[in-house]
mmCIF file of C-alpha atoms in Angstrom:
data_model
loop_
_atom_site.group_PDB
_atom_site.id
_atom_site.type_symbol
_atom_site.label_atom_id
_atom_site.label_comp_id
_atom_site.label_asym_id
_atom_site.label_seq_id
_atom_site.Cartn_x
_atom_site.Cartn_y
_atom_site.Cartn_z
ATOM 1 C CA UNK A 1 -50.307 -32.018 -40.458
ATOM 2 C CA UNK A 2 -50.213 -35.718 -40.719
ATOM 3 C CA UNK A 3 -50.515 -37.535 -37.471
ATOM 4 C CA UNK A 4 -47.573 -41.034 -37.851
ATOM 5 C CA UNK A 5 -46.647 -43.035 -35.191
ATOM 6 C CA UNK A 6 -43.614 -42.280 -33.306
ATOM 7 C CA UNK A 7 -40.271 -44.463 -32.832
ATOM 8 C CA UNK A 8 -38.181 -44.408 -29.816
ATOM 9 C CA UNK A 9 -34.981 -43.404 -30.483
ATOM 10 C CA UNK A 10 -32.901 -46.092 -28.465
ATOM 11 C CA UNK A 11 -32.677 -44.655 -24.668
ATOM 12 C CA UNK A 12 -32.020 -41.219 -26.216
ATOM 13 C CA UNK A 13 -35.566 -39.988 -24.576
ATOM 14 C CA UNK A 14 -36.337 -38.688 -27.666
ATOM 15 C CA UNK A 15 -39.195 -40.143 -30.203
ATOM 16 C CA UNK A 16 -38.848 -39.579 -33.870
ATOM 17 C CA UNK A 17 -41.282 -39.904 -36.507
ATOM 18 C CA UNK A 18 -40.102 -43.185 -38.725
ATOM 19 C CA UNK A 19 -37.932 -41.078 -41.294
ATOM 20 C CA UNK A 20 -35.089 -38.604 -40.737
ATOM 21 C CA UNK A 21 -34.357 -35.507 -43.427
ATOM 22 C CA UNK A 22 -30.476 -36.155 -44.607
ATOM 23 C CA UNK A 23 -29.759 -32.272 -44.668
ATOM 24 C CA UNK A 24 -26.025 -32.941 -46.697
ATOM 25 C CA UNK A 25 -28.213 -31.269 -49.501
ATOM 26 C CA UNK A 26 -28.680 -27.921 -48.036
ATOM 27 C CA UNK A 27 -26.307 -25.376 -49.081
ATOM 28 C CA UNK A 28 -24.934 -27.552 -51.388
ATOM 29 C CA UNK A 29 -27.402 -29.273 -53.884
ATOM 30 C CA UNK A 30 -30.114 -27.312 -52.641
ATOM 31 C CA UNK A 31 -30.150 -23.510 -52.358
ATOM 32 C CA UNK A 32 -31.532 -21.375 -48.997
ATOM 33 C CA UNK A 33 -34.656 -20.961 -50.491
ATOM 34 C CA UNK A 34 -35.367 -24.669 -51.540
ATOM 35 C CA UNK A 35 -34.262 -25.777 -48.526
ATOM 36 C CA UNK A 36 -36.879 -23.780 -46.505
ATOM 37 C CA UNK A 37 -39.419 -25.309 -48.886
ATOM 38 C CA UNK A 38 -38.016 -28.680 -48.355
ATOM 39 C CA UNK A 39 -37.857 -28.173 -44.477
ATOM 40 C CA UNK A 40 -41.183 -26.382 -44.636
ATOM 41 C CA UNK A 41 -42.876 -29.658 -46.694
ATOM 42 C CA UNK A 42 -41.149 -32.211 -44.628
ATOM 43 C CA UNK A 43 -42.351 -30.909 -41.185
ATOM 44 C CA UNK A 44 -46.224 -30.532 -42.633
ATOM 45 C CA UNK A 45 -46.307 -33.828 -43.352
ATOM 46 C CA UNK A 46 -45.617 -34.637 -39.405
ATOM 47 C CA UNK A 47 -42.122 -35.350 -39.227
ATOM 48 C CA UNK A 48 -39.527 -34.017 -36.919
ATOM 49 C CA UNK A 49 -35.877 -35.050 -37.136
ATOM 50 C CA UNK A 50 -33.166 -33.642 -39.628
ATOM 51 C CA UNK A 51 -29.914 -34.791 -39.587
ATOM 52 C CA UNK A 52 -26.750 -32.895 -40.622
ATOM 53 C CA UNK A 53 -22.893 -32.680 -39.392
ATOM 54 C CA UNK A 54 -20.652 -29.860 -39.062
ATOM 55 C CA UNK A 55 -18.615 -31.580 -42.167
ATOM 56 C CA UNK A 56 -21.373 -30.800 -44.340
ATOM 57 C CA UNK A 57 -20.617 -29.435 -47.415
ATOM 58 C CA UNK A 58 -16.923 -29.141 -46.904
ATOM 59 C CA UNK A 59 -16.423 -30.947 -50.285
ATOM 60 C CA UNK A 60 -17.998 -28.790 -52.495
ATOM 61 C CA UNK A 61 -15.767 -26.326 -54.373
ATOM 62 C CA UNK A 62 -15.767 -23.369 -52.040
ATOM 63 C CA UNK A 63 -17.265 -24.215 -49.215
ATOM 64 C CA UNK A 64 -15.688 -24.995 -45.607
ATOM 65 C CA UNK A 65 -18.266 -26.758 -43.757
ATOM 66 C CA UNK A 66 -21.211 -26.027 -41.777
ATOM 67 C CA UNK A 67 -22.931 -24.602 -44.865
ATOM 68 C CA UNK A 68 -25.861 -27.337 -43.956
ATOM 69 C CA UNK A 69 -26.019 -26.353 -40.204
ATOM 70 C CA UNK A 70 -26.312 -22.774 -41.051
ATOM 71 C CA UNK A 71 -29.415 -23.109 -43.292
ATOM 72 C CA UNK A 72 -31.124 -24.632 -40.290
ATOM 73 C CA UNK A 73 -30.564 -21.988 -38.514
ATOM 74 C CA UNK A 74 -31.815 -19.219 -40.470
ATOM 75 C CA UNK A 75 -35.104 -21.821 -41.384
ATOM 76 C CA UNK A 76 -35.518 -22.489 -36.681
ATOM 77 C CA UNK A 77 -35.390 -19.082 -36.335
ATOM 78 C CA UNK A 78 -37.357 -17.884 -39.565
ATOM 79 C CA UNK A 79 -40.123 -20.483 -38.873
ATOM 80 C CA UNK A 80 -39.891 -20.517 -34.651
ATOM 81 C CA UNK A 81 -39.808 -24.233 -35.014
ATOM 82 C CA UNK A 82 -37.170 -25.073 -32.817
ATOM 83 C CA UNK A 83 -39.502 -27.247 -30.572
ATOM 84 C CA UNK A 84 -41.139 -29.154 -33.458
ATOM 85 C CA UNK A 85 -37.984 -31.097 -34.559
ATOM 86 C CA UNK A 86 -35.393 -32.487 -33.354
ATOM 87 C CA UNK A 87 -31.674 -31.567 -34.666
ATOM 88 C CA UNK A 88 -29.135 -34.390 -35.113
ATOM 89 C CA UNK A 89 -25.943 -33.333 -35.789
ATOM 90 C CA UNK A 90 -22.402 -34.648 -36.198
ATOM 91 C CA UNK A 91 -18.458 -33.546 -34.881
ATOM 92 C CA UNK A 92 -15.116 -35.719 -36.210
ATOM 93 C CA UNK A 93 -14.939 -34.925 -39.401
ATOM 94 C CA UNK A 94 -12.299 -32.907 -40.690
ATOM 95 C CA UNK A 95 -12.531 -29.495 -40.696
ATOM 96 C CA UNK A 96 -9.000 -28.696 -41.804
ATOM 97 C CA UNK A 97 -6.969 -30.314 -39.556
ATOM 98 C CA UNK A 98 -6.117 -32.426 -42.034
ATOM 99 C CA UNK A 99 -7.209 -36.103 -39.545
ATOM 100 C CA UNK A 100 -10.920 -37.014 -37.967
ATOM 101 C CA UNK A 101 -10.584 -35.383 -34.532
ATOM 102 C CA UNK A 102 -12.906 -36.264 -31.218
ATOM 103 C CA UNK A 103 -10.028 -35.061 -29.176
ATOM 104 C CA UNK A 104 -12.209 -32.792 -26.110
ATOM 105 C CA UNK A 105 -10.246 -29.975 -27.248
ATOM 106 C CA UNK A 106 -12.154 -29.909 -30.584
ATOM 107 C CA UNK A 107 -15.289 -31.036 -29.494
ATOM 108 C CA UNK A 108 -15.261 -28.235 -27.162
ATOM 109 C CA UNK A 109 -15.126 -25.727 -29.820
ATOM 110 C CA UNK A 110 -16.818 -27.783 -32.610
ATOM 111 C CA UNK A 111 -20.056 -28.250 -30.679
ATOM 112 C CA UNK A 112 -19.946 -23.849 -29.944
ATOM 113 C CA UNK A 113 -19.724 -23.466 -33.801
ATOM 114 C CA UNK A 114 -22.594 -25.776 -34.426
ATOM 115 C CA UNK A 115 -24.928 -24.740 -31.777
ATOM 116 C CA UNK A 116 -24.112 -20.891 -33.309
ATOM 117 C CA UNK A 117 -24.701 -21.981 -36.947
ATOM 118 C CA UNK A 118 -27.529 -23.815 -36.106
ATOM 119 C CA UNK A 119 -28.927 -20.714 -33.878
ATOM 120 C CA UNK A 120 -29.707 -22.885 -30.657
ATOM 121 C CA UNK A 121 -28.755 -23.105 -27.028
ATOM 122 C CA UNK A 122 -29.198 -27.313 -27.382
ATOM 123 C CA UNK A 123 -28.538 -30.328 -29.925
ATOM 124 C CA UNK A 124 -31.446 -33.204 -29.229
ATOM 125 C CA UNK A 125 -28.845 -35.946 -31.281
ATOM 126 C CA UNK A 126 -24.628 -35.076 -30.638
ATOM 127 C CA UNK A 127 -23.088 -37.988 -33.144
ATOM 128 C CA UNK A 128 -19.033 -39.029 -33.465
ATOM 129 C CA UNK A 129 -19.129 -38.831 -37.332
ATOM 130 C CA UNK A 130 -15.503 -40.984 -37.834
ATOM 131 C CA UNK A 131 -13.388 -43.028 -35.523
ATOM 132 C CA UNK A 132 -10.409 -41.326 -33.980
ATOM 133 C CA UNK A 133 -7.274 -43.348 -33.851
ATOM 134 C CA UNK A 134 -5.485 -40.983 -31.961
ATOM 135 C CA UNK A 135 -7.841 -40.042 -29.017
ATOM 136 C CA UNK A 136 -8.761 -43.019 -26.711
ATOM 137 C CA UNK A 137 -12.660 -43.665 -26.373
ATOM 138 C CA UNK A 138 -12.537 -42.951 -22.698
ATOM 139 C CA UNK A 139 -11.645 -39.262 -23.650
ATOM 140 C CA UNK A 140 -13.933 -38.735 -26.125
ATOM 141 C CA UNK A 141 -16.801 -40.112 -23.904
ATOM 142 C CA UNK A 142 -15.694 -37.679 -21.531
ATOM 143 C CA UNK A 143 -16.104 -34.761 -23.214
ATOM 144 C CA UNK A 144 -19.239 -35.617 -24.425
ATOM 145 C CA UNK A 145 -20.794 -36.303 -21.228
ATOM 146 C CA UNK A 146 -19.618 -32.332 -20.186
ATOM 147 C CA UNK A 147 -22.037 -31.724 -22.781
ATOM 148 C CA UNK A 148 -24.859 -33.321 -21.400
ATOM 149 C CA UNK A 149 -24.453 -32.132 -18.139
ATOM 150 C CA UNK A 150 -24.104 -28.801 -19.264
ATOM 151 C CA UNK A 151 -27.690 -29.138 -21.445
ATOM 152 C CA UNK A 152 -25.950 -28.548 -24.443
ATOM 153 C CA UNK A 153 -26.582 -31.834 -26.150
ATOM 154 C CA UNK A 154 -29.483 -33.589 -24.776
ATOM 155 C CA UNK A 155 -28.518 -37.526 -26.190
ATOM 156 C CA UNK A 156 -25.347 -38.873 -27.704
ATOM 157 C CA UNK A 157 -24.645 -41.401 -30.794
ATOM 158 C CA UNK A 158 -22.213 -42.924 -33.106
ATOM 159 C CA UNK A 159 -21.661 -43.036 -36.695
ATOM 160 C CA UNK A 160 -19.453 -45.190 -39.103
ATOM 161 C CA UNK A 161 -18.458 -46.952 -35.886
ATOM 162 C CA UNK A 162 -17.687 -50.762 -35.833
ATOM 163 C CA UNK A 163 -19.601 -53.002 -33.621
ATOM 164 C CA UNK A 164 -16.265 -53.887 -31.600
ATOM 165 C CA UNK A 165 -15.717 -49.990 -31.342
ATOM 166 C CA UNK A 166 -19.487 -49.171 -30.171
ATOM 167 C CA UNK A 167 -19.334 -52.167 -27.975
ATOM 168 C CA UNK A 168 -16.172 -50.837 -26.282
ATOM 169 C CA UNK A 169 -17.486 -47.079 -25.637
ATOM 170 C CA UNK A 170 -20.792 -48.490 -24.182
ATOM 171 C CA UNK A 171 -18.638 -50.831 -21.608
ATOM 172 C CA UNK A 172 -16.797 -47.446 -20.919
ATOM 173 C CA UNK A 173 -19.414 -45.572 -20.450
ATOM 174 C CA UNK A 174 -21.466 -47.949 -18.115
ATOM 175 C CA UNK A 175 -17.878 -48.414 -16.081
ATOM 176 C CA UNK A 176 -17.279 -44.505 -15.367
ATOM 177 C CA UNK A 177 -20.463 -43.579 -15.041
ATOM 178 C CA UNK A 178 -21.038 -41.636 -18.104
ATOM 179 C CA UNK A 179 -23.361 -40.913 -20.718
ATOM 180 C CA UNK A 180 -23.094 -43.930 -23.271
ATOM 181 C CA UNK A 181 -24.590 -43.811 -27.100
ATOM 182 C CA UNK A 182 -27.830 -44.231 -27.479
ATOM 183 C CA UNK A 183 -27.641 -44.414 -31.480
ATOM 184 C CA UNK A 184 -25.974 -45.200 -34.021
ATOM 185 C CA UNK A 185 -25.635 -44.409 -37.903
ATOM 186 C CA UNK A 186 -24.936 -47.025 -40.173
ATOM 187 C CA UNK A 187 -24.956 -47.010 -44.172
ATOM 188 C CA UNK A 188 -27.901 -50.023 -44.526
ATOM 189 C CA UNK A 189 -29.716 -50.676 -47.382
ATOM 190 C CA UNK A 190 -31.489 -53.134 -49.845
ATOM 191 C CA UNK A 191 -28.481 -53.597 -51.706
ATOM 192 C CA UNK A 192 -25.560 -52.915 -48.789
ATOM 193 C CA UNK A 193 -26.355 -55.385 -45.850
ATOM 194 C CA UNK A 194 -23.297 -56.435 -44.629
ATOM 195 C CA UNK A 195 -22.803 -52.570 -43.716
ATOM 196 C CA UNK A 196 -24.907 -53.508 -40.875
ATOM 197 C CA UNK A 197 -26.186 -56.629 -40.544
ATOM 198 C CA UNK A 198 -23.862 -59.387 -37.976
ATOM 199 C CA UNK A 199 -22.308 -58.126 -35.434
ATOM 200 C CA UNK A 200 -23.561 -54.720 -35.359
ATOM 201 C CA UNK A 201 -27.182 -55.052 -36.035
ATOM 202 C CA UNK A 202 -26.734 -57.718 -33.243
ATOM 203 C CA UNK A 203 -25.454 -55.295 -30.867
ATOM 204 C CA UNK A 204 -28.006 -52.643 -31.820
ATOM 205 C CA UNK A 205 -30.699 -54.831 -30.724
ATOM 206 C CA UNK A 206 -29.389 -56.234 -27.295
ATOM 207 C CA UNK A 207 -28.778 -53.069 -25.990
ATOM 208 C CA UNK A 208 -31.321 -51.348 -27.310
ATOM 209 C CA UNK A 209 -29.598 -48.986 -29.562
ATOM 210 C CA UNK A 210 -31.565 -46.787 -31.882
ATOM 211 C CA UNK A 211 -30.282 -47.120 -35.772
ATOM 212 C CA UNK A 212 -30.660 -44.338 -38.111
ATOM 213 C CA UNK A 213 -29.333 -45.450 -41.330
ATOM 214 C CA UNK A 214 -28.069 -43.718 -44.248
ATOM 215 C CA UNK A 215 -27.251 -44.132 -47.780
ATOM 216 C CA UNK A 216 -30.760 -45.706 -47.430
ATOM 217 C CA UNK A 217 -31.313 -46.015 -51.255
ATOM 218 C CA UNK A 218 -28.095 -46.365 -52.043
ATOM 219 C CA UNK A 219 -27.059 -43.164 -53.624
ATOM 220 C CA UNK A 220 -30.422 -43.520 -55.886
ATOM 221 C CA UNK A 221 -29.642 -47.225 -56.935
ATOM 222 C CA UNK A 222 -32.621 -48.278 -55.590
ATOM 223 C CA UNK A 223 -34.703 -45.407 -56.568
ATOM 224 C CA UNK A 224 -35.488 -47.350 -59.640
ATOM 225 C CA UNK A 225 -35.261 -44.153 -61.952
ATOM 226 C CA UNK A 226 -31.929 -46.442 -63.415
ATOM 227 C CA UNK A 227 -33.009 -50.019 -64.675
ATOM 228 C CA UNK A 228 -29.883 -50.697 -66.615
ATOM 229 C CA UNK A 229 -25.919 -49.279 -66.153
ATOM 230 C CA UNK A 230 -26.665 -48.064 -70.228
ATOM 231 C CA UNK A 231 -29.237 -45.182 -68.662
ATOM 232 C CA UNK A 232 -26.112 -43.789 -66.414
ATOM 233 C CA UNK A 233 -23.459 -43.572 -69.068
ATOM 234 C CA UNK A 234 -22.259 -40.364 -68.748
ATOM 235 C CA UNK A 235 -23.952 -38.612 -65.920
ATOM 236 C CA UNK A 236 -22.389 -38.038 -62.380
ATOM 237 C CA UNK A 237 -23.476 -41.207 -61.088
ATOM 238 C CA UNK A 238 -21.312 -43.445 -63.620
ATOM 239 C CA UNK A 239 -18.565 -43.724 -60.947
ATOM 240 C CA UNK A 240 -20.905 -44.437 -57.896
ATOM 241 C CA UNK A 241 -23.503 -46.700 -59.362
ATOM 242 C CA UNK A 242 -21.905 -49.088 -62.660
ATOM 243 C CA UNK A 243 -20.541 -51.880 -59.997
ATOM 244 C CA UNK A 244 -24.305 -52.346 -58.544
ATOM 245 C CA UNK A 245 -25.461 -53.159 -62.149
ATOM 246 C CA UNK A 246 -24.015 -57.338 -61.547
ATOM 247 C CA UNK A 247 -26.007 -60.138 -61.519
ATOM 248 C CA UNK A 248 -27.590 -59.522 -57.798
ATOM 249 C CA UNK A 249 -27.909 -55.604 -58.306
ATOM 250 C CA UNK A 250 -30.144 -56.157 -61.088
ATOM 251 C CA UNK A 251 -32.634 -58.883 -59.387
ATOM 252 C CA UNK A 252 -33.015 -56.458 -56.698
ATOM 253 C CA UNK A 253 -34.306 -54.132 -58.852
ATOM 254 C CA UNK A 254 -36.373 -56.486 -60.561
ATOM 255 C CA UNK A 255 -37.946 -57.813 -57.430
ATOM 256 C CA UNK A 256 -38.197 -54.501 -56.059
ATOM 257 C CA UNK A 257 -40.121 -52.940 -59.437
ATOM 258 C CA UNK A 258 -42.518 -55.891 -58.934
ATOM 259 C CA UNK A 259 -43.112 -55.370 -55.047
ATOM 260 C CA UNK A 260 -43.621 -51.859 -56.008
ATOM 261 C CA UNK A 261 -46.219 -52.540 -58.816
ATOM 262 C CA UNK A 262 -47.519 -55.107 -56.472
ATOM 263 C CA UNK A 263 -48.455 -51.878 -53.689
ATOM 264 C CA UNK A 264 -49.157 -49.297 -55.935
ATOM 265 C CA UNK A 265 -45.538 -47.903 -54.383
ATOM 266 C CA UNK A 266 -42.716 -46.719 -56.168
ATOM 267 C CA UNK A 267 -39.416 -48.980 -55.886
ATOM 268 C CA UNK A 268 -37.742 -45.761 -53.436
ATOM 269 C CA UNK A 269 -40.733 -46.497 -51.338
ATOM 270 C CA UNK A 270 -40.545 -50.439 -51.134
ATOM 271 C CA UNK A 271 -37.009 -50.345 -50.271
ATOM 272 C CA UNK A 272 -37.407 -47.723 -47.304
ATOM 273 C CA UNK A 273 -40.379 -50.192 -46.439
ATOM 274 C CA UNK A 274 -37.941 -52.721 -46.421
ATOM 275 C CA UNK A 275 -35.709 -51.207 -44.105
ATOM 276 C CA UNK A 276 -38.101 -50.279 -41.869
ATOM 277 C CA UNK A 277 -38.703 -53.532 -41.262
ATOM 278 C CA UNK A 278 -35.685 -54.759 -40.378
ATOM 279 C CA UNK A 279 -34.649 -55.696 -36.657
ATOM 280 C CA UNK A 280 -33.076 -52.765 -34.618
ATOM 281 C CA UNK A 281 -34.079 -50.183 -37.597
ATOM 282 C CA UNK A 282 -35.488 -46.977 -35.822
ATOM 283 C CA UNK A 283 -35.707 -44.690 -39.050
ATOM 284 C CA UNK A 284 -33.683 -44.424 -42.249
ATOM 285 C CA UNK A 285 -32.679 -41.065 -43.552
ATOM 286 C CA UNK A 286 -33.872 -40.007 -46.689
ATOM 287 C CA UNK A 287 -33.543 -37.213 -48.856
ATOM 288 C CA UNK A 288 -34.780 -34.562 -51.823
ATOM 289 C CA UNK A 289 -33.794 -31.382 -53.484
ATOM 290 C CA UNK A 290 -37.309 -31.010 -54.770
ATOM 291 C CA UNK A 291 -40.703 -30.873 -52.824
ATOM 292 C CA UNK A 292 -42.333 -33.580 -54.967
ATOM 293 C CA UNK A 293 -39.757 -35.719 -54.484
ATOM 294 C CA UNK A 294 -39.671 -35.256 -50.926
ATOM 295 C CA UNK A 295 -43.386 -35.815 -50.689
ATOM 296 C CA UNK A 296 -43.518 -38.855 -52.826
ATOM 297 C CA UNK A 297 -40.318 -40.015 -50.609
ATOM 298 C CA UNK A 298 -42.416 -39.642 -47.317
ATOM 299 C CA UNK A 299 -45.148 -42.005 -48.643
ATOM 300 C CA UNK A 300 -42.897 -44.626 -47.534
ATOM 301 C CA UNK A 301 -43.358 -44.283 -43.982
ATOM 302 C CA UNK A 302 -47.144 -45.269 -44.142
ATOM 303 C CA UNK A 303 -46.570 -48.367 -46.241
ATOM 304 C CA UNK A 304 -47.173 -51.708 -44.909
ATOM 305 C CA UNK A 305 -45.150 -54.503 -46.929
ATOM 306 C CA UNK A 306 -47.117 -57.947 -46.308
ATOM 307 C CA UNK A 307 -44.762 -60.784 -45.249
ATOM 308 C CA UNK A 308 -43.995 -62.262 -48.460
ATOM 309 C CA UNK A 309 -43.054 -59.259 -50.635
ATOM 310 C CA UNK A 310 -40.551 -58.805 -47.266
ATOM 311 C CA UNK A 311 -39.565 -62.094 -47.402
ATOM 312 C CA UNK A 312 -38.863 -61.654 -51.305
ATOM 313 C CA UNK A 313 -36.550 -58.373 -51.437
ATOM 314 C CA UNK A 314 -34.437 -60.227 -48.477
ATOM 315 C CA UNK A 315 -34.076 -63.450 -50.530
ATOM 316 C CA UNK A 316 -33.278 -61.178 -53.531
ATOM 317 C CA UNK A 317 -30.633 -58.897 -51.981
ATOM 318 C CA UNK A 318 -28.908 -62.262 -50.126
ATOM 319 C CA UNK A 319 -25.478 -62.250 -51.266
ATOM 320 C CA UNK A 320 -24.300 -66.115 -52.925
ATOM 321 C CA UNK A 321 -21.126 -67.249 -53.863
ATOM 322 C CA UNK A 322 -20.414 -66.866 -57.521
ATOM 323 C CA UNK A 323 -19.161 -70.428 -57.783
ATOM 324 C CA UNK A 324 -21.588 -72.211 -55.540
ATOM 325 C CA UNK A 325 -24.791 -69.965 -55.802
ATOM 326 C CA UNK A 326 -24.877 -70.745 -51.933
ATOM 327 C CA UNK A 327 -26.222 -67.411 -49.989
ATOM 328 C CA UNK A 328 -23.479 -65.800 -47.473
ATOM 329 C CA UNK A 329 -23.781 -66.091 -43.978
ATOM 330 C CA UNK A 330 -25.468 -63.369 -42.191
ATOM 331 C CA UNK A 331 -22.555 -62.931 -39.721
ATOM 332 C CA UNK A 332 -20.172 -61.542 -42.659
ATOM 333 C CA UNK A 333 -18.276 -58.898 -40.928
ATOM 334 C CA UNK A 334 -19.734 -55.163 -41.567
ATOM 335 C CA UNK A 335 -17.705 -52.835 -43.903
ATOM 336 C CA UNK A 336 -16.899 -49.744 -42.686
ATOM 337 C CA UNK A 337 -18.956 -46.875 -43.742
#
């Protein structure tokens, strides 16, 4: 097992190595069976935290949620691994209620379902997946703090949260004496930095907030597997990826195929490099449906990026005004994830 250097997760108490396994694959993309192989690979190569939600794979044809959670399960209890890795795992969602819910009613019985699928008496990493418009913070901090006193969840965090929404349930928190997030999960990347950076990313580092962020290579935009919008006519990415192809999508992927070449990296690699170097960043979440994918994902984790080639990609990924050419401010408001 590779030895890497740990990451404190914000004042979770928990230290992560510097990449988290996106589990909305298992059950869904990938079967039981290459799942345990993906698991299996990404533990022996010394890392520890996987990430899920009870949500996933609710929109796949047939499925109704917690498909994910239930394939870690069966691979804790299969493999004994429990105390290797640390399980981070999301309630608000909807489940068929039809509206994201963190009223304490459902996170009450969403947080029994999960710890059952995912065959555990404790979740390291409880998240609020969505904002609820209908339950006041106050409640919802509430109810999670029953959790931690009960052992069931060991640290709390935030997801898709703005920074005036985060800011709000820490305040909270700190007022009524209860446990505050120690995380959050932001969609950050290469290409999508206003998602984060400003007011949030500002927030995450003054109060020492760990960041796990996801949609970390932007749906496979900055895989570099897809140099021009020509070489995804027709497949299932069309739809997600043409709009990256403008006139800053493509120098990103030209500076990051040269930073890559540069380091003997792949362009997946640079960019997770990238955001690993970015203030507040704890660990971005990756993911595979193959083992050599996964392993040549991981690489990225052990790769140093020198000052310039960091100082390049974040020059080439600025966002300018079509008319002026000028580069946007960094405190552009963060979109909602």
């Amino acid at each position: 097992m590779t030895t890497l250097s740990k990451r404190k997760l914000g004042s979770s108490g928990l230290d992560i190595a510097p990449l988290v396994f996106g589990g909305n694959v298992f059950g869904w993309t990938a079967d039981e069976v290459t799942s345990f192989a993906l698991l299996d690979g990404f533990v022996e190569a010394g890392f520890d935290a996987i990430d899920t939600a009870d949500a996933y794979s609710r929109w796949a044809p047939g499925h109704s949620g917690g498909e994910s959670e239930t394939i870690i399960g069966k691979w804790l209890k299969a493999r004994g691994r429990r105390d290797d890795v640390k399980i981070l795992t999301k309630v608000g969602s909807d489940m068929g209620q039809g509206y994201n819910d963190l009223s304490p009613a459902w996170i009450e019985t969403a947080v029994e379902a999960s710890l059952r699928r995912l065959q555990t008496d404790y979740i390291d990493l409880y998240q609020t997946h969505w904002p609820d418009p209908n339950t006041p913070q106050e409640e919802t901090l509430r109810a999670l703090d029953k959790l931690v006193q009960a052992g069931k969840v060991r640290a709390i965090g935030t997801s898709n949260h703005s920074a005036e929404q985060v800011s709000e349930a820490l305040d909270i928190s700190q007022r009524e004496d209860l446990a505050a997030y120690a995380t959050i999960q932001p969609h950050y990347n290469l290409y999508s930095r206003d998602t984060f950076e400003g007011g949030l990313q500002d927030l995450a580092v003054e109060k020492g907030l760990g960041v796990i962020t996801y949609f970390s290579l932007e749906s496979g935009f900055l895989t570099g597997k897809y140099k021009t919008v020509d070489q995804i006519a027709g497949t299932k990415r069309e739809d997600m990826l043409k709009d990256k192809f403008d006139e800053r999508g493509v120098r990103i992927l030209a500076v990051l195929d040269a930073v890559a070449q540069k380091n003997e990296a792949t362009s997946a690699q640079v960019a997770l490099a990238w955001l690993l170097a970015q203030p507040g960043v704890t660990a971005p979440i990756v993911s595979a449906t193959s083992t050599e994918q996964l392993a040549d994902t991981l690489k990225a984790a052990t790769l140093k990026l020198s000052d310039e080639d960091l100082a390049e990609l974040t020059e080439a990924s600025a966002y300018r005004s079509c008319k002026t050419g000028v580069t946007r401010p960094r405190s552009s408001p963060p979109r909602r994830g």
